[in-house]
């Protein structure tokens, strides 16, 4: 998960969605190289409700309190539940193409290094320069803390830790030799390699961390239950529509499946294990 920061118009606080009467406000907090997918899904959601739909790029997770629908990482969703009822409800999440995903809404974080480096295992990275996308990313940050905790390691494992801002930037930093390694959302990495085949010649995956429950599409609790049911149904039906099927295949997605709060207990557990090990932060 990564945030591509961008100015976002003011958010309205209307509580109802009526056909044609207002805009369904959607925001993505995920990787920029899949923005086109979130745009498409946003349009389909608006069509289902018979209203205008607008997608913006989220700047801060505080905006979850104002948008109607969001594409968001599981870790900030879990963080939003800390103080009682969260502002949003998980609706659905993608099941990715590939045997490694076991027909479940899960994903991995692939640890990448330059192909010409001497690193062969995660243990070899002790003292290296590490890049992550942003600190509320499960794929780039949360899973790394958890992995270090399971290994009995602490904050001093990496020699230097640098925030890249988003996954694609972290990939570029490894390619350029600015950092030694990074954990990248495997879905984002696959899309990046397809767009830039040269990456496969420059990079090597030395470990896969996870799985974690994949990023949900969430809806604001200020929307009526009827509207939230309609939104979930739209997501679940996408794979049965021929036009949407082509878009999902391009995004390496089989289908969307329903998810609920309990699906993200794995991320809660990983966060708790990291915190108990003194790894609330990597540095």
mmCIF file of C-alpha atoms in Angstrom, residues 12 14 16-27 38-56 67-69 223 227 231:
data_model
loop_
_atom_site.group_PDB
_atom_site.id
_atom_site.type_symbol
_atom_site.label_atom_id
_atom_site.label_comp_id
_atom_site.label_asym_id
_atom_site.label_seq_id
_atom_site.Cartn_x
_atom_site.Cartn_y
_atom_site.Cartn_z
ATOM 1 C CA UNK A 12 -19.145 17.245 1.899
ATOM 2 C CA UNK A 14 -24.244 14.828 3.343
ATOM 3 C CA UNK A 16 -27.701 10.254 1.926
ATOM 4 C CA UNK A 17 -27.176 9.243 -1.679
ATOM 5 C CA UNK A 18 -30.077 9.977 -4.015
ATOM 6 C CA UNK A 19 -29.994 9.272 -7.736
ATOM 7 C CA UNK A 20 -28.472 12.260 -9.492
ATOM 8 C CA UNK A 21 -28.641 14.438 -6.370
ATOM 9 C CA UNK A 22 -25.022 14.345 -5.226
ATOM 10 C CA UNK A 23 -21.632 12.856 -5.881
ATOM 11 C CA UNK A 24 -20.430 9.554 -4.470
ATOM 12 C CA UNK A 25 -17.086 10.622 -3.013
ATOM 13 C CA UNK A 26 -14.435 7.927 -3.364
ATOM 14 C CA UNK A 27 -10.768 8.061 -2.425
ATOM 15 C CA UNK A 38 -10.036 2.250 -8.888
ATOM 16 C CA UNK A 39 -11.369 4.796 -11.387
ATOM 17 C CA UNK A 40 -13.239 2.060 -13.207
ATOM 18 C CA UNK A 41 -14.690 0.581 -10.013
ATOM 19 C CA UNK A 42 -15.706 4.068 -8.856
ATOM 20 C CA UNK A 43 -17.627 4.619 -12.093
ATOM 21 C CA UNK A 44 -19.409 1.281 -11.738
ATOM 22 C CA UNK A 45 -20.413 2.087 -8.159
ATOM 23 C CA UNK A 46 -21.871 5.422 -9.262
ATOM 24 C CA UNK A 47 -23.783 3.741 -12.080
ATOM 25 C CA UNK A 48 -25.298 1.264 -9.622
ATOM 26 C CA UNK A 49 -26.527 4.068 -7.371
ATOM 27 C CA UNK A 50 -27.606 6.291 -10.247
ATOM 28 C CA UNK A 51 -25.445 9.191 -9.128
ATOM 29 C CA UNK A 52 -22.247 10.958 -10.057
ATOM 30 C CA UNK A 53 -19.058 9.381 -8.734
ATOM 31 C CA UNK A 54 -15.667 11.017 -8.207
ATOM 32 C CA UNK A 55 -12.346 9.425 -7.290
ATOM 33 C CA UNK A 56 -9.622 11.453 -5.586
ATOM 34 C CA UNK A 67 -15.442 9.990 2.044
ATOM 35 C CA UNK A 68 -18.211 7.593 1.029
ATOM 36 C CA UNK A 69 -16.009 4.806 -0.353
ATOM 37 C CA UNK A 223 -24.225 5.669 4.273
ATOM 38 C CA UNK A 227 -26.613 1.768 -0.015
ATOM 39 C CA UNK A 231 -22.160 -1.152 -3.160
#
